[in-house]
Amino acid sequence: KNHNQLQVSLDSRQQKMSSEHTGLDWVNSNTALIVAGLGALVGLIISMYNIVKHIVYYTLPEQQLHIIRVLFIVPLYAVVSWLSMIFSEHALYFESVRDVYEAFVIYCFLILILGYVGGEANCVALISLKPDLKQPCPLCCLPSMSLNVRFLRFCKQSCIQFIIVKPIM
């Protein structure tokens, strides 16, 4: 008798759970689409405002070009995410474009940072004055890294490697 009551209880619980809305149902709802669209629109407006301001006051082209490229990632993410919600069967294509641009922006950010410190030669001169870089906790058994031209080259090579690998992942 207890076994039958337990089985009936489990069956009714499963029916109740299947009739309730899951998180996936909400993601596919019109409400989620409207909320995502509004969020994308706000991000698009703010980013485009900043991009236009940089174009209007284009006084440092070497830096502002990279800043604009970095700022453009927000509208791209917003539009791609919203389009992926609407056209979920084509989301892979939208996200591939986003991944390629994201990798490009990471390289632009590296170039921007190097520009802020006065170029690669100035960066090497500045980091050479610092003590060796100790590895973080899980890698503390590895030797320290000398901050020199080889370190900067390693950073640039790692960035370029990420640019190539990211779209494939």
mmCIF file of C-alpha atoms in Angstrom:
data_model
loop_
_atom_site.group_PDB
_atom_site.id
_atom_site.type_symbol
_atom_site.label_atom_id
_atom_site.label_comp_id
_atom_site.label_asym_id
_atom_site.label_seq_id
_atom_site.Cartn_x
_atom_site.Cartn_y
_atom_site.Cartn_z
ATOM 1 C CA LYS A 1 0.000 0.000 0.000
ATOM 2 C CA ASN A 2 2.797 2.449 0.944
ATOM 3 C CA HIS A 3 4.627 1.574 -2.265
ATOM 4 C CA ASN A 4 1.520 2.405 -4.344
ATOM 5 C CA GLN A 5 1.031 5.720 -2.508
ATOM 6 C CA LEU A 6 4.664 6.630 -3.119
ATOM 7 C CA GLN A 7 4.338 5.772 -6.821
ATOM 8 C CA VAL A 8 1.157 7.874 -7.144
ATOM 9 C CA SER A 9 2.900 10.754 -5.365
ATOM 10 C CA LEU A 10 5.900 10.551 -7.686
ATOM 11 C CA ASP A 11 3.663 10.361 -10.767
ATOM 12 C CA SER A 12 1.682 13.426 -9.730
ATOM 13 C CA ARG A 13 4.902 15.324 -8.978
ATOM 14 C CA GLN A 14 6.296 14.507 -12.438
ATOM 15 C CA GLN A 15 3.071 15.649 -14.095
ATOM 16 C CA LYS A 16 3.139 18.881 -12.099
ATOM 17 C CA MET A 17 6.788 19.504 -13.034
ATOM 18 C CA SER A 18 6.135 18.837 -16.712
ATOM 19 C CA SER A 19 3.198 21.246 -16.744
ATOM 20 C CA GLU A 20 5.168 24.018 -15.034
ATOM 21 C CA HIS A 21 7.211 26.415 -17.121
ATOM 22 C CA THR A 22 10.898 25.705 -17.311
ATOM 23 C CA GLY A 23 13.652 28.265 -17.826
ATOM 24 C CA LEU A 24 13.818 27.290 -21.488
ATOM 25 C CA ASP A 25 10.149 28.198 -21.922
ATOM 26 C CA TRP A 26 10.836 31.683 -20.589
ATOM 27 C CA VAL A 27 13.839 32.188 -22.871
ATOM 28 C CA ASN A 28 11.622 31.401 -25.844
ATOM 29 C CA SER A 29 8.790 33.661 -24.675
ATOM 30 C CA ASN A 30 7.822 37.018 -26.136
ATOM 31 C CA THR A 31 8.530 38.675 -22.787
ATOM 32 C CA ALA A 32 12.144 37.508 -22.861
ATOM 33 C CA LEU A 33 12.456 38.716 -26.444
ATOM 34 C CA ILE A 34 11.148 42.159 -25.494
ATOM 35 C CA VAL A 35 13.406 42.420 -22.426
ATOM 36 C CA ALA A 36 16.432 41.314 -24.442
ATOM 37 C CA GLY A 37 15.510 43.720 -27.245
ATOM 38 C CA LEU A 38 15.242 46.633 -24.807
ATOM 39 C CA GLY A 39 18.580 45.747 -23.219
ATOM 40 C CA ALA A 40 20.184 45.470 -26.644
ATOM 41 C CA LEU A 41 18.687 48.815 -27.667
ATOM 42 C CA VAL A 42 20.016 50.564 -24.547
ATOM 43 C CA GLY A 43 23.501 49.092 -25.078
ATOM 44 C CA LEU A 44 23.357 50.024 -28.750
ATOM 45 C CA ILE A 45 22.359 53.636 -28.036
ATOM 46 C CA ILE A 46 25.015 54.195 -25.362
ATOM 47 C CA SER A 47 27.782 52.603 -27.418
ATOM 48 C CA MET A 48 26.841 54.394 -30.613
ATOM 49 C CA TYR A 49 26.779 57.697 -28.716
ATOM 50 C CA ASN A 50 30.345 57.070 -27.515
ATOM 51 C CA ILE A 51 31.496 55.905 -30.945
ATOM 52 C CA VAL A 52 30.039 59.023 -32.607
ATOM 53 C CA LYS A 53 31.715 61.252 -30.006
ATOM 54 C CA HIS A 54 35.078 59.631 -30.746
ATOM 55 C CA ILE A 55 34.550 60.121 -34.474
ATOM 56 C CA VAL A 56 33.495 63.762 -34.064
ATOM 57 C CA TYR A 57 36.455 64.546 -31.790
ATOM 58 C CA TYR A 58 39.014 62.473 -33.681
ATOM 59 C CA THR A 59 42.121 64.123 -32.236
ATOM 60 C CA LEU A 60 44.248 61.035 -31.443
ATOM 61 C CA PRO A 61 43.720 58.719 -34.429
ATOM 62 C CA GLU A 62 46.280 56.111 -33.298
ATOM 63 C CA GLN A 63 44.348 55.556 -30.074
ATOM 64 C CA GLN A 64 40.799 56.442 -31.031
ATOM 65 C CA LEU A 65 40.685 53.964 -33.895
ATOM 66 C CA HIS A 66 41.348 51.151 -31.423
ATOM 67 C CA ILE A 67 38.931 52.646 -28.868
ATOM 68 C CA ILE A 68 36.158 52.704 -31.491
ATOM 69 C CA ARG A 69 36.894 49.087 -32.389
ATOM 70 C CA VAL A 70 36.658 48.094 -28.729
ATOM 71 C CA LEU A 71 33.452 50.097 -28.207
ATOM 72 C CA PHE A 72 31.843 48.458 -31.236
ATOM 73 C CA ILE A 73 31.862 45.084 -29.445
ATOM 74 C CA VAL A 74 28.875 46.143 -27.287
ATOM 75 C CA PRO A 75 26.431 46.770 -30.148
ATOM 76 C CA LEU A 76 27.713 43.693 -31.935
ATOM 77 C CA TYR A 77 27.102 41.487 -28.860
ATOM 78 C CA ALA A 78 23.691 43.068 -28.311
ATOM 79 C CA VAL A 79 22.505 42.567 -31.878
ATOM 80 C CA VAL A 80 23.981 39.068 -32.202
ATOM 81 C CA SER A 81 22.419 37.934 -28.917
ATOM 82 C CA TRP A 82 19.021 39.317 -29.847
ATOM 83 C CA LEU A 83 19.139 37.850 -33.354
ATOM 84 C CA SER A 84 20.223 34.510 -31.891
ATOM 85 C CA MET A 85 17.107 34.524 -29.719
ATOM 86 C CA ILE A 86 14.850 35.245 -32.682
ATOM 87 C CA PHE A 87 16.560 32.978 -35.216
ATOM 88 C CA SER A 88 17.914 30.253 -32.955
ATOM 89 C CA GLU A 89 18.513 27.905 -35.893
ATOM 90 C CA HIS A 90 21.014 30.428 -37.321
ATOM 91 C CA ALA A 91 22.615 31.364 -33.984
ATOM 92 C CA LEU A 92 25.825 29.501 -34.792
ATOM 93 C CA TYR A 93 26.472 31.778 -37.773
ATOM 94 C CA PHE A 94 25.770 34.946 -35.812
ATOM 95 C CA GLU A 95 27.983 33.791 -32.964
ATOM 96 C CA SER A 96 30.802 32.893 -35.360
ATOM 97 C CA VAL A 97 30.888 36.476 -36.627
ATOM 98 C CA ARG A 98 30.879 37.682 -33.024
ATOM 99 C CA ASP A 99 33.749 35.350 -32.061
ATOM 100 C CA VAL A 100 35.929 36.501 -34.950
ATOM 101 C CA TYR A 101 35.334 40.158 -34.093
ATOM 102 C CA GLU A 102 35.932 39.490 -30.373
ATOM 103 C CA ALA A 103 39.327 37.986 -31.161
ATOM 104 C CA PHE A 104 40.168 40.997 -33.348
ATOM 105 C CA VAL A 105 39.146 43.382 -30.547
ATOM 106 C CA ILE A 106 41.437 41.650 -28.069
ATOM 107 C CA TYR A 107 44.364 42.314 -30.388
ATOM 108 C CA CYS A 108 43.213 45.942 -30.806
ATOM 109 C CA PHE A 109 43.064 46.280 -27.030
ATOM 110 C CA LEU A 110 46.648 45.022 -26.711
ATOM 111 C CA ILE A 111 47.799 47.546 -29.322
ATOM 112 C CA LEU A 112 45.828 50.289 -27.520
ATOM 113 C CA ILE A 113 47.479 49.487 -24.183
ATOM 114 C CA LEU A 114 50.910 49.461 -25.811
ATOM 115 C CA GLY A 115 50.064 52.850 -27.325
ATOM 116 C CA TYR A 116 49.087 54.205 -23.907
ATOM 117 C CA VAL A 117 52.518 53.358 -22.480
ATOM 118 C CA GLY A 118 54.326 54.934 -25.422
ATOM 119 C CA GLY A 119 54.895 51.980 -27.719
ATOM 120 C CA GLU A 120 56.602 48.617 -27.457
ATOM 121 C CA ALA A 121 60.102 49.998 -26.835
ATOM 122 C CA ASN A 122 58.893 52.194 -23.979
ATOM 123 C CA CYS A 123 56.860 49.304 -22.542
ATOM 124 C CA VAL A 124 59.935 47.044 -22.553
ATOM 125 C CA ALA A 125 61.990 49.788 -20.892
ATOM 126 C CA LEU A 126 59.325 50.238 -18.189
ATOM 127 C CA ILE A 127 58.719 46.554 -17.430
ATOM 128 C CA SER A 128 62.455 45.799 -17.429
ATOM 129 C CA LEU A 129 62.708 47.927 -14.295
ATOM 130 C CA LYS A 130 60.277 45.632 -12.463
ATOM 131 C CA PRO A 131 61.339 42.507 -10.564
ATOM 132 C CA ASP A 132 60.685 39.084 -12.044
ATOM 133 C CA LEU A 133 57.039 38.047 -12.135
ATOM 134 C CA LYS A 134 56.236 35.187 -9.773
ATOM 135 C CA GLN A 135 53.730 32.617 -10.944
ATOM 136 C CA PRO A 136 50.275 32.558 -9.299
ATOM 137 C CA CYS A 137 49.339 29.956 -6.702
ATOM 138 C CA PRO A 138 48.563 26.836 -8.715
ATOM 139 C CA LEU A 139 51.709 27.387 -10.802
ATOM 140 C CA CYS A 140 53.985 28.601 -8.015
ATOM 141 C CA CYS A 141 56.394 25.710 -8.595
ATOM 142 C CA LEU A 142 57.261 27.127 -12.047
ATOM 143 C CA PRO A 143 60.147 29.579 -12.364
ATOM 144 C CA SER A 144 59.558 33.321 -12.263
ATOM 145 C CA MET A 145 59.261 35.186 -15.552
ATOM 146 C CA SER A 146 61.676 37.940 -16.479
ATOM 147 C CA LEU A 147 59.894 41.064 -17.667
ATOM 148 C CA ASN A 148 61.766 41.910 -20.824
ATOM 149 C CA VAL A 149 61.327 41.935 -24.602
ATOM 150 C CA ARG A 150 60.776 38.158 -24.610
ATOM 151 C CA PHE A 151 57.882 38.564 -22.154
ATOM 152 C CA LEU A 152 56.228 41.193 -24.357
ATOM 153 C CA ARG A 153 56.742 39.016 -27.444
ATOM 154 C CA PHE A 154 55.177 36.088 -25.564
ATOM 155 C CA CYS A 155 52.148 38.263 -24.718
ATOM 156 C CA LYS A 156 51.738 39.349 -28.337
ATOM 157 C CA GLN A 157 52.163 35.794 -29.648
ATOM 158 C CA SER A 158 49.609 34.504 -27.135
ATOM 159 C CA CYS A 159 47.180 37.193 -28.226
ATOM 160 C CA ILE A 160 47.632 36.325 -31.904
ATOM 161 C CA GLN A 161 47.296 32.626 -31.109
ATOM 162 C CA PHE A 162 43.990 33.385 -29.357
ATOM 163 C CA ILE A 163 42.826 35.323 -32.436
ATOM 164 C CA ILE A 164 43.398 32.226 -34.562
ATOM 165 C CA VAL A 165 42.018 29.665 -32.098
ATOM 166 C CA LYS A 166 38.952 31.532 -30.747
ATOM 167 C CA PRO A 167 36.803 31.329 -33.892
ATOM 168 C CA ILE A 168 37.546 27.601 -34.146
ATOM 169 C CA MET A 169 36.498 26.860 -30.553
#
